[in-house]
Tab-separated table of C-alpha atoms and ligand atoms in Angstrom:
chain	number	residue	atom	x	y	z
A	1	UNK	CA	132.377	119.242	80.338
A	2	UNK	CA	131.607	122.789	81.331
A	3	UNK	CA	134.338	125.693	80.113
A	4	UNK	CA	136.836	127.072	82.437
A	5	UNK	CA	135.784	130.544	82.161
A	6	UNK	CA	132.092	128.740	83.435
A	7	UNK	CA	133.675	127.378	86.021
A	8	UNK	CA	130.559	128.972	88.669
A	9	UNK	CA	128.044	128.553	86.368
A	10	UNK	CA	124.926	126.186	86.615
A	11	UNK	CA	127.106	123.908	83.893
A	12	UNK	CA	129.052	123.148	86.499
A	13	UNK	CA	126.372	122.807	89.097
A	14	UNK	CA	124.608	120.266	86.975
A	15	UNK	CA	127.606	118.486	85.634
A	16	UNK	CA	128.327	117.447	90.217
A	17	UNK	CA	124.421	116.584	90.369
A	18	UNK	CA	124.666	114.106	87.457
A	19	UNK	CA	127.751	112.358	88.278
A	20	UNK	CA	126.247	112.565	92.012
A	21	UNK	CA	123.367	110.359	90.483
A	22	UNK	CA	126.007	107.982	88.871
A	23	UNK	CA	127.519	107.193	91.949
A	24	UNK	CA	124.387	106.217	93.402
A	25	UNK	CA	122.737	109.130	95.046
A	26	UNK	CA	118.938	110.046	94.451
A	27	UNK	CA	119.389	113.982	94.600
A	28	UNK	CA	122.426	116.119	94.849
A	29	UNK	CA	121.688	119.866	95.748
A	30	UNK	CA	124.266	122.633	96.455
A	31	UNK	CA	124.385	125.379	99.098
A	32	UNK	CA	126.691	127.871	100.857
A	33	UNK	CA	128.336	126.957	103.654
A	34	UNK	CA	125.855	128.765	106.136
A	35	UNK	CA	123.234	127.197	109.188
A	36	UNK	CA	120.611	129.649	109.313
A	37	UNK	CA	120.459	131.535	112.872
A	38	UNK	CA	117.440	129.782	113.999
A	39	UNK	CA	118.669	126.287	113.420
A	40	UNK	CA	121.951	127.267	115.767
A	41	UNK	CA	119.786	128.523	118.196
A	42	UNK	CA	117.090	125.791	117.999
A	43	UNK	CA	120.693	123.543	118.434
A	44	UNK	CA	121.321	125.198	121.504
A	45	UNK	CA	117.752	125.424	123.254
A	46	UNK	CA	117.553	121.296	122.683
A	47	UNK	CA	121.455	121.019	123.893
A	48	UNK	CA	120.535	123.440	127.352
A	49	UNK	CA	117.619	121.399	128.032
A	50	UNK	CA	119.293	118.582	128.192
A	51	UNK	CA	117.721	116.575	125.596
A	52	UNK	CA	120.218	115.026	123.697
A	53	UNK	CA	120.310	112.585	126.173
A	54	UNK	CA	123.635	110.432	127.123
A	55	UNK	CA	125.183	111.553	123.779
A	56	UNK	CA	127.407	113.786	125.601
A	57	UNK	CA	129.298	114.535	122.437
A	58	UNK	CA	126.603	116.893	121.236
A	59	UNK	CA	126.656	119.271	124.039
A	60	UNK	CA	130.180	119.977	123.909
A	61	UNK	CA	131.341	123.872	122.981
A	62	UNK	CA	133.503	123.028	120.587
A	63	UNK	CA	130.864	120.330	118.583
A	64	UNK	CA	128.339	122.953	119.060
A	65	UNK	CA	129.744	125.903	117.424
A	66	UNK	CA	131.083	123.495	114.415
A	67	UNK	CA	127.705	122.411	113.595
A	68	UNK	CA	126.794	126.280	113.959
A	69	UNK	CA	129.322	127.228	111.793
A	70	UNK	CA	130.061	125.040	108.420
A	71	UNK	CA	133.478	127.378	107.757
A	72	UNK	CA	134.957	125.703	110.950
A	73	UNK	CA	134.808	122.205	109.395
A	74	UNK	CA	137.218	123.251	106.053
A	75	UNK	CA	139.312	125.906	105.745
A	76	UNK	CA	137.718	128.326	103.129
A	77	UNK	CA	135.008	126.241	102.422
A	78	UNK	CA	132.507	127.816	100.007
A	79	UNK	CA	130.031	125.529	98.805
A	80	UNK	CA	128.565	122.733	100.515
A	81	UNK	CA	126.960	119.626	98.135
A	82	UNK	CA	124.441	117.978	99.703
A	83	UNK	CA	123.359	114.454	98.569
A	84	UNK	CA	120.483	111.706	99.456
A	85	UNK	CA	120.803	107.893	99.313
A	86	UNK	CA	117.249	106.178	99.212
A	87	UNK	CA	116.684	103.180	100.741
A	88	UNK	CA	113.936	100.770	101.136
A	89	UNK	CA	111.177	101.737	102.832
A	90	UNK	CA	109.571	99.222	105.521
A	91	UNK	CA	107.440	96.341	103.853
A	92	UNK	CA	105.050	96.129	106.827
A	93	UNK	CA	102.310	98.289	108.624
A	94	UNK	CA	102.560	100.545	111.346
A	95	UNK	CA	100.242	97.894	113.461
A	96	UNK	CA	103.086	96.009	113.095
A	97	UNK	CA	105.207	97.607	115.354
A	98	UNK	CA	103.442	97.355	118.764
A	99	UNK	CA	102.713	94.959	121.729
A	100	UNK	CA	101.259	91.794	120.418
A	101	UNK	CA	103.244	90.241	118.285
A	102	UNK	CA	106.496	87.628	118.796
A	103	UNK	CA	109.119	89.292	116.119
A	104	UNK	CA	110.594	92.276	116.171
A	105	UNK	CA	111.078	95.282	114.270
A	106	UNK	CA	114.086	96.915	113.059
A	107	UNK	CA	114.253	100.155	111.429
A	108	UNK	CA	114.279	99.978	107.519
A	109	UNK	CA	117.785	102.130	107.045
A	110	UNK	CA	119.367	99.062	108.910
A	111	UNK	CA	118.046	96.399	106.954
A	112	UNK	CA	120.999	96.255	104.801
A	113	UNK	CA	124.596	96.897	104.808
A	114	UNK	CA	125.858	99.911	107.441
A	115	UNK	CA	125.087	102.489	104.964
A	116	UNK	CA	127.998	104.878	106.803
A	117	UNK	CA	130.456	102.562	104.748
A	118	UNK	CA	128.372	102.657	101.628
A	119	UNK	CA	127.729	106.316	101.488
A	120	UNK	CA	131.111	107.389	102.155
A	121	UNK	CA	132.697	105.000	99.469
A	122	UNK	CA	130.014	106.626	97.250
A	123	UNK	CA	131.015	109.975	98.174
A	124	UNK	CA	134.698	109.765	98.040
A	125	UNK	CA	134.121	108.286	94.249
A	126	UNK	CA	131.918	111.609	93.836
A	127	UNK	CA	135.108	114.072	95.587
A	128	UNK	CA	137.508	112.735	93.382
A	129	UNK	CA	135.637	113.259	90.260
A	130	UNK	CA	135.136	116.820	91.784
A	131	UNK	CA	138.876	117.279	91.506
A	132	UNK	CA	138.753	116.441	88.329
A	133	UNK	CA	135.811	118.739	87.665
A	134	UNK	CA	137.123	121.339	89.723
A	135	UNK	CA	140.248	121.667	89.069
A	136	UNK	CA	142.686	123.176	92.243
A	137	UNK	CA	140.231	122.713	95.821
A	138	UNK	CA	140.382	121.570	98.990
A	139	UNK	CA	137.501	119.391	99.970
A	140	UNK	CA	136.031	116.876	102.686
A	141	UNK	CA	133.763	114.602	102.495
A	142	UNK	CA	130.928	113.839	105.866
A	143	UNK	CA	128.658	111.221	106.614
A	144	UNK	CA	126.583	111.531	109.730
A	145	UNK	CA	129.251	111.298	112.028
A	146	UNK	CA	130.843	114.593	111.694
A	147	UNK	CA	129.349	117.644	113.778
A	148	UNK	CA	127.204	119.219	111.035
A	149	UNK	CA	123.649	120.179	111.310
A	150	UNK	CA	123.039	117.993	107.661
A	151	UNK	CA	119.458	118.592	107.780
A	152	UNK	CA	119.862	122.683	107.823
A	153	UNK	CA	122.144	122.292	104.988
A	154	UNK	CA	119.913	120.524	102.927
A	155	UNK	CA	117.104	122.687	103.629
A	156	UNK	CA	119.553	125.118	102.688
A	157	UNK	CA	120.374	123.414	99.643
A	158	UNK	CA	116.969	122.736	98.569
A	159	UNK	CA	116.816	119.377	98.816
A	160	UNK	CA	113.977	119.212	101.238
A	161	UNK	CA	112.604	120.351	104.264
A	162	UNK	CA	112.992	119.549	107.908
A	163	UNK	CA	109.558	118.364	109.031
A	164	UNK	CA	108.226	118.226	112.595
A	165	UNK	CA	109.607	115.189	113.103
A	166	UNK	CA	113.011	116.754	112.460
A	167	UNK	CA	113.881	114.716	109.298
A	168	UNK	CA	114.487	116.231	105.589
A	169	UNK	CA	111.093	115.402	103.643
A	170	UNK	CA	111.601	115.955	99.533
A	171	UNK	CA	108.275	116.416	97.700
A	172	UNK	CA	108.712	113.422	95.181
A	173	UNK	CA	111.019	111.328	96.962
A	174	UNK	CA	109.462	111.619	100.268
A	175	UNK	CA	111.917	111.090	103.564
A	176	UNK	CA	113.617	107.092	103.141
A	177	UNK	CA	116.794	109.053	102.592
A	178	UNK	CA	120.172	109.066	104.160
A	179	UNK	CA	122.038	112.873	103.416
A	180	UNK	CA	125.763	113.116	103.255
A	181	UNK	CA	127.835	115.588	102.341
A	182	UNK	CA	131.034	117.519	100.298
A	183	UNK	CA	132.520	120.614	101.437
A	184	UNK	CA	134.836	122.187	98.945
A	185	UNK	CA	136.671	125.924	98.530
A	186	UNK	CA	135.276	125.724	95.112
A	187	UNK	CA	132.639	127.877	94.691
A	188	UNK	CA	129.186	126.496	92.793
A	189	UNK	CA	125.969	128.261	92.090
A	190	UNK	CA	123.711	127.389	95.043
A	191	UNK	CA	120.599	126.394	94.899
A	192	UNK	CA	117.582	127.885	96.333
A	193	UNK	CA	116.310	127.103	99.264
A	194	UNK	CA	113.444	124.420	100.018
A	195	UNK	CA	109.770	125.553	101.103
A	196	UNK	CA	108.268	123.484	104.354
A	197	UNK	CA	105.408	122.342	103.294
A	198	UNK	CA	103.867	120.594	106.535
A	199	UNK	CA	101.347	122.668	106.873
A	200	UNK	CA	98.849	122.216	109.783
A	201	UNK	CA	99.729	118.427	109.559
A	202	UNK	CA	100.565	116.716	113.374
A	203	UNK	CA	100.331	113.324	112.143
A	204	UNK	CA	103.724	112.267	113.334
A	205	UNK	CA	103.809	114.203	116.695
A	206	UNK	CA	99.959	112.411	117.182
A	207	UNK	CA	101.716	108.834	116.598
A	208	UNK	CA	104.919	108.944	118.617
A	209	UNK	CA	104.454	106.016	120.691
A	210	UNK	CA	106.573	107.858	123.584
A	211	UNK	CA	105.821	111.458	122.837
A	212	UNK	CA	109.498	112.381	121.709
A	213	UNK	CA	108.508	114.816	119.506
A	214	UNK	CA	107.583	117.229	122.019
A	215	UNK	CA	107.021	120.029	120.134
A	216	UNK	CA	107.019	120.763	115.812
A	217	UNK	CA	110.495	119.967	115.025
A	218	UNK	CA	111.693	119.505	118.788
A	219	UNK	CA	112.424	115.681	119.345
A	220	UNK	CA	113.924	115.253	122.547
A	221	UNK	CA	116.018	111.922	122.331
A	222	UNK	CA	115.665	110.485	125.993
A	223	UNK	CA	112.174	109.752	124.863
A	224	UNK	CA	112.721	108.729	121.127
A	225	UNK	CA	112.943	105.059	120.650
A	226	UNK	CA	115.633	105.311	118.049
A	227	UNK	CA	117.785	107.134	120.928
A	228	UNK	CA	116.763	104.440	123.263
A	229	UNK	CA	117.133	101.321	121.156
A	230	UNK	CA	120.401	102.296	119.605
A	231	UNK	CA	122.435	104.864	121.668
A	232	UNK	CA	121.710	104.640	124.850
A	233	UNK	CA	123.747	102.152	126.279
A	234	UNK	CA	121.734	101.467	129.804
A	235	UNK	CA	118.971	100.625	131.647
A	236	UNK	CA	115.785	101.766	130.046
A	237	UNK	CA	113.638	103.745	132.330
A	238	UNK	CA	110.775	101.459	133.252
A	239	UNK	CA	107.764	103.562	132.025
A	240	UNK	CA	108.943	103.515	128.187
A	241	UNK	CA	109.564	99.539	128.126
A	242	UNK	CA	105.806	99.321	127.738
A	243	UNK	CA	106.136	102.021	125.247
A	244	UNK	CA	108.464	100.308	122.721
A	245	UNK	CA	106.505	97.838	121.407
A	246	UNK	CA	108.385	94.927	119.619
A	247	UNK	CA	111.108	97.875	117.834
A	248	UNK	CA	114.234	96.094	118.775
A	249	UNK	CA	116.575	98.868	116.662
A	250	UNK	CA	115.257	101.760	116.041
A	251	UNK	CA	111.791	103.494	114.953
A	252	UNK	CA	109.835	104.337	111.793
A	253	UNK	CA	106.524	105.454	112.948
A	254	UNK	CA	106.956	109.250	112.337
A	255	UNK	CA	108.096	108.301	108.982
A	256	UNK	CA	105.725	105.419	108.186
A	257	UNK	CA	102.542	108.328	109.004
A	258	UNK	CA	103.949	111.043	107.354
A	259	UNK	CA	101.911	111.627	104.328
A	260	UNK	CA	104.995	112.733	102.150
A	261	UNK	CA	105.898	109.052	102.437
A	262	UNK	CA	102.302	108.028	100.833
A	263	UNK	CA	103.421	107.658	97.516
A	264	UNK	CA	107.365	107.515	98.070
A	265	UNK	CA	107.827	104.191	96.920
A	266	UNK	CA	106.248	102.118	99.141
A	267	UNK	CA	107.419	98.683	99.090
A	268	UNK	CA	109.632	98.713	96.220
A	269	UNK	CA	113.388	97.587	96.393
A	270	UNK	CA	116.064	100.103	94.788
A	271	UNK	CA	117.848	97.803	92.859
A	272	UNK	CA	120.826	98.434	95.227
A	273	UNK	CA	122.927	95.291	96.528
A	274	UNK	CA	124.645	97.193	99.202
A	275	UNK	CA	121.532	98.615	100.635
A	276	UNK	CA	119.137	95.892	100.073
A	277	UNK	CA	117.043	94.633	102.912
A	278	UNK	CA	118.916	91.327	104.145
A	279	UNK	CA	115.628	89.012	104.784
A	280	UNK	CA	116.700	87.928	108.433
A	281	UNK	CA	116.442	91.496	109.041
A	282	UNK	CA	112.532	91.819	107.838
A	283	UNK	CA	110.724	91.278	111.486
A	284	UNK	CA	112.697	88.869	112.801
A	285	UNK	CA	112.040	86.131	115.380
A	286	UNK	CA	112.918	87.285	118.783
A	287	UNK	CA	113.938	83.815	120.256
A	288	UNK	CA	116.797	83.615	117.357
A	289	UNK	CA	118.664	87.150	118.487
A	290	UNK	CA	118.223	86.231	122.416
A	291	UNK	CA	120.056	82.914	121.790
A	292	UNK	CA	122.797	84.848	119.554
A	293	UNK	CA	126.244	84.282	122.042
A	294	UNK	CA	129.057	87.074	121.138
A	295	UNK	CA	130.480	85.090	118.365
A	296	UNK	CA	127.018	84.742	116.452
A	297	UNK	CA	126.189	88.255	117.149
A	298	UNK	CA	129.067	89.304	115.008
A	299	UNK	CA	128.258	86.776	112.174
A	300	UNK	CA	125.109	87.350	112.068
A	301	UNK	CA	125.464	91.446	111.752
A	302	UNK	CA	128.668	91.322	110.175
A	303	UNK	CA	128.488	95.004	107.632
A	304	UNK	CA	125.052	95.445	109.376
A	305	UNK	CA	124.790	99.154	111.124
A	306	UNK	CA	123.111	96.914	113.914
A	307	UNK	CA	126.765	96.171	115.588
A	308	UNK	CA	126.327	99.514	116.716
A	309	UNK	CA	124.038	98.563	119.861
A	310	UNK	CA	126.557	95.654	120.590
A	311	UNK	CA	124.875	92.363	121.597
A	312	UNK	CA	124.307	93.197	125.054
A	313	UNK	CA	121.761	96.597	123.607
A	314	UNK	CA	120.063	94.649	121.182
A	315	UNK	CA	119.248	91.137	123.194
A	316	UNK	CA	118.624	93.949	126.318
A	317	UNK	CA	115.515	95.149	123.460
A	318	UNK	CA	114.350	92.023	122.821
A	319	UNK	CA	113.726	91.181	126.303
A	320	UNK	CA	111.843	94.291	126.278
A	321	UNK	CA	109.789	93.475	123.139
A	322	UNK	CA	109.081	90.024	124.209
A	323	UNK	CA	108.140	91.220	127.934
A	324	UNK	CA	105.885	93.270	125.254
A	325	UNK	CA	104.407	90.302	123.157
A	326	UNK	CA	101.710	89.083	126.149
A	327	UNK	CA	102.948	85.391	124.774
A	328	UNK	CA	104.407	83.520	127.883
A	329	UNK	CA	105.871	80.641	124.966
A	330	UNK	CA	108.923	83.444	125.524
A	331	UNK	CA	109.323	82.529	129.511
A	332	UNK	CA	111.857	79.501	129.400
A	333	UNK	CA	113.909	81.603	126.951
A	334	UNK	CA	114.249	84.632	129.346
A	335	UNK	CA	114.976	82.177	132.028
A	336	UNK	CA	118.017	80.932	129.897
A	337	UNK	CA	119.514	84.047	130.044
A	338	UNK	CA	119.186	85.212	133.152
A	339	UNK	CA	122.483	83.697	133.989
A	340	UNK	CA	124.163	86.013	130.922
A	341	UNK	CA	127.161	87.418	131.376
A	342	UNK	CA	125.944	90.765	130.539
A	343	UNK	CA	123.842	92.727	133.257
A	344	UNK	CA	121.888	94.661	131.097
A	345	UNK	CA	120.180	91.608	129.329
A	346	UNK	CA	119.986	89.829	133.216
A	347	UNK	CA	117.782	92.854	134.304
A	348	UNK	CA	115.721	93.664	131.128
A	349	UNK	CA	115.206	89.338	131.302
A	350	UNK	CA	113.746	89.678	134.646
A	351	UNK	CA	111.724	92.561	133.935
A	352	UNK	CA	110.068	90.963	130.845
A	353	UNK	CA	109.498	87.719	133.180
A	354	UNK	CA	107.565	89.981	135.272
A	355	UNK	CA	105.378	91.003	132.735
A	356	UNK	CA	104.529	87.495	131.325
A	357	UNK	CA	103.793	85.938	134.550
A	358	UNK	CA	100.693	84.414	134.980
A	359	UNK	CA	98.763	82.763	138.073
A	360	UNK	CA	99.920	79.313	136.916
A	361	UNK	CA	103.260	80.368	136.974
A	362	UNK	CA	103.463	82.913	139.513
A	363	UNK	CA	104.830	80.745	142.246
A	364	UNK	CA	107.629	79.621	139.840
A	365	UNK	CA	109.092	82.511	138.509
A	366	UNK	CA	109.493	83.961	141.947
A	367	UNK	CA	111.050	80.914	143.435
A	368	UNK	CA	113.812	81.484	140.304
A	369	UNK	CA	114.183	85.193	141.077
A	370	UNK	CA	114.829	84.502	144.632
A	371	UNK	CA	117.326	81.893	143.558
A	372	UNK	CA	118.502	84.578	141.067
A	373	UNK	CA	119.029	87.356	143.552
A	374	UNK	CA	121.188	85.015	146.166
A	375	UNK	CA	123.953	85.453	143.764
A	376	UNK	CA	123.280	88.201	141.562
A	377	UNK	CA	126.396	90.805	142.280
A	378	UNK	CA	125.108	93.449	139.972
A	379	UNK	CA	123.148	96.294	141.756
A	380	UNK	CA	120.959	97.578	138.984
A	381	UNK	CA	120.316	94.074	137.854
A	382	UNK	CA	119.187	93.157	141.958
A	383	UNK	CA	116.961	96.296	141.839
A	384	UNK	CA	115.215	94.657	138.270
A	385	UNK	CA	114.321	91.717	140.407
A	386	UNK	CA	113.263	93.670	143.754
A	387	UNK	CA	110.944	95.579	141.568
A	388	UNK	CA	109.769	92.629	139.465
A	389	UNK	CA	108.918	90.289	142.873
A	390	UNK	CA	107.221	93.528	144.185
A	391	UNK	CA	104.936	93.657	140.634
A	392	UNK	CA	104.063	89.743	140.933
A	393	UNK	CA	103.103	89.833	144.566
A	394	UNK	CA	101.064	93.104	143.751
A	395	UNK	CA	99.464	91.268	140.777
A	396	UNK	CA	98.523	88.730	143.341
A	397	UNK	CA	96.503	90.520	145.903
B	417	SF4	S1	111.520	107.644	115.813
B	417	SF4	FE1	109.718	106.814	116.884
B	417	SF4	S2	109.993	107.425	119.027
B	417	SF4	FE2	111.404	108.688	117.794
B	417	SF4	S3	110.256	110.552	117.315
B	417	SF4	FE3	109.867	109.147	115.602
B	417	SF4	S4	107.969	108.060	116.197
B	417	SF4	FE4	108.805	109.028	118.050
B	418	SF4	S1	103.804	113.785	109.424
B	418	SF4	FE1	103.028	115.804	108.852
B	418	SF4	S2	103.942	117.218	110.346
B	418	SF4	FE2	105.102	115.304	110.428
B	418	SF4	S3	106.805	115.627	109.043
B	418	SF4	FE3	105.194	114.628	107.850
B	418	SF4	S4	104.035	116.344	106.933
B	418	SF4	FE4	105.311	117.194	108.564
């Protein structure tokens, strides 16, 4: 235990960053509470043109000048710890993820339990040994959630930088991290700040599958298939369904190429219960989510981060990822849900019939769309099957 007349000495600073690694956290740096200038304005460039997408949350004033401005989130806040929780990295190629194959991929964060609820347990354990540490503070404790540019601050902090693909790469550890994050009015020794060390590399702006990252360390979210798969809560826009491949929740690619991530501990688990991959997760088979009603949906993702998409998102992707696959096996178990309560899967259903179709099926499937479309009430989902009877009789001539 450090002395009180130490109290902003690196004692201190290094007594937080080992009890950060007993609770569970793979680094720990500290750093003031301060977004440098052209992060805020980088913020506000992506915000005016529009490319956080639906997430309207992020454009408002007030959410913009928090994450601007760390002091606005804590009264007298002066230090700002910043922590990283590995997890397990995806056990499977790149190749993997594309058109062609009949399971799915989920991103590797969401293999496990919802790490929100992990982290912040972990962090709250880490605040209140803080007090204790400490002594008199305020403090709060964010995960994710919370309007604060966490990727400037650990920059800041020095625990990695933000590469072009906009995520915080650490030289050892690589970028399978989750950051979170404790803002106190005790004041710590920061630490200095990290070096970018991307270099000429373009390797994960080259393998985007949709082109999201549309400039170094611009992603613009209406294109990125994490956006699409997970937040965005609509129709996807026809010309990136081909685009998406069999990713059902989420997208690794810019991660999986990024040669930080070489050596980062490929294919090892963490020894972590919470945050070890459940196996159902590992590329599952499409056919089991799609017959998933409301009730199994819950079971099966109970703690999983996946209940974020709610079922109607995530069966919507696998109709895209098995109107992806090129196997027509999939057809009688699109047709079984085209009667679904929930439009969005309807429409996607249709539109992955549409891609499946064959000659020897042709007159079929457009007999049951026709059928479909006498009582279909929904207007987007009656566009999906205008469009999709267009594509077949075009296919045709
Ligand atoms: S997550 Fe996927 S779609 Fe999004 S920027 Fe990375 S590679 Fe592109
Ligand atoms: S792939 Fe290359 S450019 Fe992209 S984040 Fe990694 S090192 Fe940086």
């Amino acid at each position: 235990m450090c002395q009180d007349s130490a109290m902003n000495s690196d004692c201190v600073k290094s007594t937080v960053q080992a009890k950060a690694l007993e609770h569970g956290f793979d680094l720990c740096r500290v750093t003031q509470p301060v977004v440098a200038r052209e992060h805020a304005e980088a913020l506000h460039r992506w915000v005016d043109a529009g490319m956080q997408g639906e997430m309207d949350w992020m454009a408002e004033e007030v959410r913009l000048q928090r994450r601007s401005d760390p002091t606005s989130m804590l009264a007298g806040v002066r230090s700002v710890v910043t922590v990283a929780m590995r997890y397990t990295p995806p056990e499977y190629g790149l190749n993997e993820a594309c058109s062609g194959t009949r399971r799915g991929v989920i991103t590797a964060y969401a293999h496990g339990d919802d790490y929100h609820e992990v982290m912040k347990k972990r962090l709250k354990a880490l605040a209140r040994d803080l007090d204790t540490l400490l002594g008199r503070h305020d403090q709060r404790v964010f995960v994710d959630t919370a309007p604060v540019l966490e990727h400037a601050l650990a920059e800041r902090a020095g625990l990695g930088w933000q590469g072009k693909h906009t995520l915080t790469i650490h030289r050892g550890v690589g970028s399978w991290f989750l950051l979170g994050e404790i803002f106190t009015t005790a004041e710590i020794v920061p630490d200095a700040q990290a070096a970018n060390h991307c270099g000429s590399c373009t390797a994960c702006i080259d393998i985007c599958p949709t082109g999201a990252i549309v400039a170094p360390y611009v992603v613009d979210a209406r294109l990125c298939i994490s956006y699409l798969t997970i937040e965005f809560d609509g129709f996807i826009p026809h010309p990136l369904r081909p685009l998406m491949g069999n990713r059902i929740y989420g997208c690794d690619d810019c991660q999986m190429i990024c040669p930080w991530n070489e050596h980062a501990g490929k294919g090892t688990t963490l020894g972590d219960d919470l945050l070890t991959p459940r196996g159902e997760n590992h590329l599952p088979d499409l056919v089991s989510i799609l017959q998933l009603d409301e009730d199994a949906f819950r079971h099966r993702f109970m703690k999983s981060p996946i209940r974020r998409t709610k079922r109607r998102g995530l069966l919507r992707n696998v109709c895209i990822a098995m109107g992806n696959s090129g196997h027509a096996g999939f057809m009688p178990d699109l047709i079984a849900v085209l009667d679904d309560v929930e439009p969005l899967i309807r429409g996607h259903a249709v539109w992955a019939l549409g891609q499946l179709v064959g000659q020897e099926n042709r007159a079929d499937i457009l007999a049951v769309l026709v059928q479909m479309n006498v009582a279909e009430k929904d207007d987007a989902v009656r566009e999906e099957i205008s469009l999709t009877m267009r594509h077949i009789r075009m296919n045709d001539e």
